[in-house]
């Protein structure tokens, strides 16, 4: 089970940190990924991190502003978002899969409920 949190209404240029808490016996061995879906658009990949935390992948559109990390002891992944832009407005979902980091939505078997990030200009 995945629980995403940390979204909210923020001004452009501000920062935000999203959290994704995973629960379950084997949750700490999953690759965790973040995706987002803006109104009227398809869900898109944002970032992913493997279970050891030593392999990450980012969408080109977020490189340099987004940082994914995880705390295995807490079974939690984080997405630090800096210099927020109105185009970052979306519902952010965390997802989990067994295997290496991947940017493909269909590779992820488990999904959280999403947390809404709204960036005002």
GROMACS .gro file of C-alpha atoms in nm:
model
  121
    1UNK     CA    1   0.000   0.000   0.000
    2UNK     CA    2   0.127   0.346  -0.091
    3UNK     CA    3   0.030   0.672   0.073
    4UNK     CA    4   0.133   0.997  -0.093
    5UNK     CA    5   0.122   1.326   0.092
    6UNK     CA    6   0.268   1.674   0.098
    7UNK     CA    7   0.080   1.842  -0.182
    8UNK     CA    8  -0.085   2.180  -0.154
    9UNK     CA    9  -0.123   2.527  -0.299
   10UNK     CA   10   0.207   2.708  -0.338
   11UNK     CA   11   0.337   3.012  -0.520
   12UNK     CA   12   0.562   2.994  -0.820
   13UNK     CA   13   0.927   2.975  -0.720
   14UNK     CA   14   0.863   2.802  -0.390
   15UNK     CA   15   0.964   2.450  -0.289
   16UNK     CA   16   0.767   2.151  -0.178
   17UNK     CA   17   0.850   1.802  -0.056
   18UNK     CA   18   0.621   1.514  -0.130
   19UNK     CA   19   0.629   1.192   0.066
   20UNK     CA   20   0.532   0.840  -0.030
   21UNK     CA   21   0.502   0.592   0.252
   22UNK     CA   22   0.499   0.227   0.156
   23UNK     CA   23   0.360  -0.041   0.380
   24UNK     CA   24   0.379  -0.415   0.360
   25UNK     CA   25   0.623  -0.689   0.443
   26UNK     CA   26   0.841  -0.644   0.135
   27UNK     CA   27   0.782  -0.275   0.067
   28UNK     CA   28   1.145  -0.187   0.126
   29UNK     CA   29   1.266  -0.386  -0.175
   30UNK     CA   30   1.054  -0.206  -0.430
   31UNK     CA   31   1.160   0.057  -0.675
   32UNK     CA   32   0.950   0.366  -0.605
   33UNK     CA   33   0.850   0.609  -0.872
   34UNK     CA   34   0.672   0.940  -0.897
   35UNK     CA   35   0.436   1.027  -1.177
   36UNK     CA   36   0.211   1.326  -1.232
   37UNK     CA   37  -0.104   1.400  -1.423
   38UNK     CA   38  -0.202   1.752  -1.512
   39UNK     CA   39  -0.564   1.838  -1.598
   40UNK     CA   40  -0.649   1.712  -1.943
   41UNK     CA   41  -0.315   1.541  -1.991
   42UNK     CA   42  -0.183   1.190  -1.968
   43UNK     CA   43   0.003   1.064  -1.668
   44UNK     CA   44   0.375   1.120  -1.709
   45UNK     CA   45   0.688   0.992  -1.543
   46UNK     CA   46   0.872   1.223  -1.307
   47UNK     CA   47   1.139   1.029  -1.118
   48UNK     CA   48   1.222   0.688  -0.975
   49UNK     CA   49   1.462   0.541  -0.722
   50UNK     CA   50   1.560   0.181  -0.662
   51UNK     CA   51   1.526   0.004  -0.331
   52UNK     CA   52   1.888   0.066  -0.230
   53UNK     CA   53   1.868   0.431  -0.320
   54UNK     CA   54   2.176   0.417  -0.540
   55UNK     CA   55   2.003   0.436  -0.875
   56UNK     CA   56   1.773   0.716  -0.985
   57UNK     CA   57   1.610   0.831  -1.305
   58UNK     CA   58   1.446   1.162  -1.389
   59UNK     CA   59   1.233   1.294  -1.668
   60UNK     CA   60   1.427   1.549  -1.870
   61UNK     CA   61   1.166   1.813  -1.792
   62UNK     CA   62   1.238   1.802  -1.419
   63UNK     CA   63   1.613   1.747  -1.405
   64UNK     CA   64   1.781   2.006  -1.188
   65UNK     CA   65   1.466   2.101  -0.996
   66UNK     CA   66   1.335   1.768  -0.867
   67UNK     CA   67   1.523   1.536  -0.634
   68UNK     CA   68   1.405   1.190  -0.539
   69UNK     CA   69   1.531   1.014  -0.229
   70UNK     CA   70   1.423   0.745   0.010
   71UNK     CA   71   1.458   0.644   0.371
   72UNK     CA   72   1.450   0.267   0.376
   73UNK     CA   73   1.416   0.254   0.753
   74UNK     CA   74   1.090   0.446   0.720
   75UNK     CA   75   0.985   0.281   0.393
   76UNK     CA   76   0.933   0.629   0.257
   77UNK     CA   77   1.034   0.799  -0.066
   78UNK     CA   78   1.051   1.173  -0.105
   79UNK     CA   79   1.026   1.409  -0.398
   80UNK     CA   80   1.181   1.747  -0.336
   81UNK     CA   81   1.053   2.003  -0.584
   82UNK     CA   82   1.233   2.334  -0.609
   83UNK     CA   83   1.157   2.645  -0.812
   84UNK     CA   84   0.800   2.538  -0.870
   85UNK     CA   85   0.632   2.654  -1.188
   86UNK     CA   86   0.263   2.674  -1.279
   87UNK     CA   87   0.330   2.392  -1.529
   88UNK     CA   88   0.410   2.166  -1.232
   89UNK     CA   89   0.045   2.179  -1.128
   90UNK     CA   90  -0.078   1.821  -1.127
   91UNK     CA   91  -0.181   1.528  -0.915
   92UNK     CA   92   0.139   1.352  -0.814
   93UNK     CA   93   0.125   0.977  -0.776
   94UNK     CA   94   0.375   0.741  -0.625
   95UNK     CA   95   0.405   0.391  -0.756
   96UNK     CA   96   0.606   0.078  -0.684
   97UNK     CA   97   0.751  -0.207  -0.881
   98UNK     CA   98   0.986  -0.497  -0.834
   99UNK     CA   99   1.290  -0.441  -1.049
  100UNK     CA  100   1.514  -0.163  -1.170
  101UNK     CA  101   1.409   0.197  -1.209
  102UNK     CA  102   1.177   0.252  -1.501
  103UNK     CA  103   0.999   0.546  -1.658
  104UNK     CA  104   0.716   0.338  -1.802
  105UNK     CA  105   0.382   0.364  -1.631
  106UNK     CA  106   0.287   0.006  -1.715
  107UNK     CA  107   0.595  -0.129  -1.534
  108UNK     CA  108   0.453  -0.022  -1.200
  109UNK     CA  109   0.217  -0.262  -1.027
  110UNK     CA  110   0.112  -0.063  -0.721
  111UNK     CA  111  -0.018   0.291  -0.708
  112UNK     CA  112  -0.101   0.539  -0.436
  113UNK     CA  113  -0.401   0.770  -0.439
  114UNK     CA  114  -0.213   1.085  -0.545
  115UNK     CA  115  -0.156   1.423  -0.388
  116UNK     CA  116  -0.251   1.748  -0.559
  117UNK     CA  117   0.009   2.017  -0.618
  118UNK     CA  118  -0.121   2.353  -0.736
  119UNK     CA  119   0.125   2.626  -0.828
  120UNK     CA  120  -0.003   2.979  -0.858
  121UNK     CA  121   0.175   3.237  -1.070
   0.00000   0.00000   0.00000
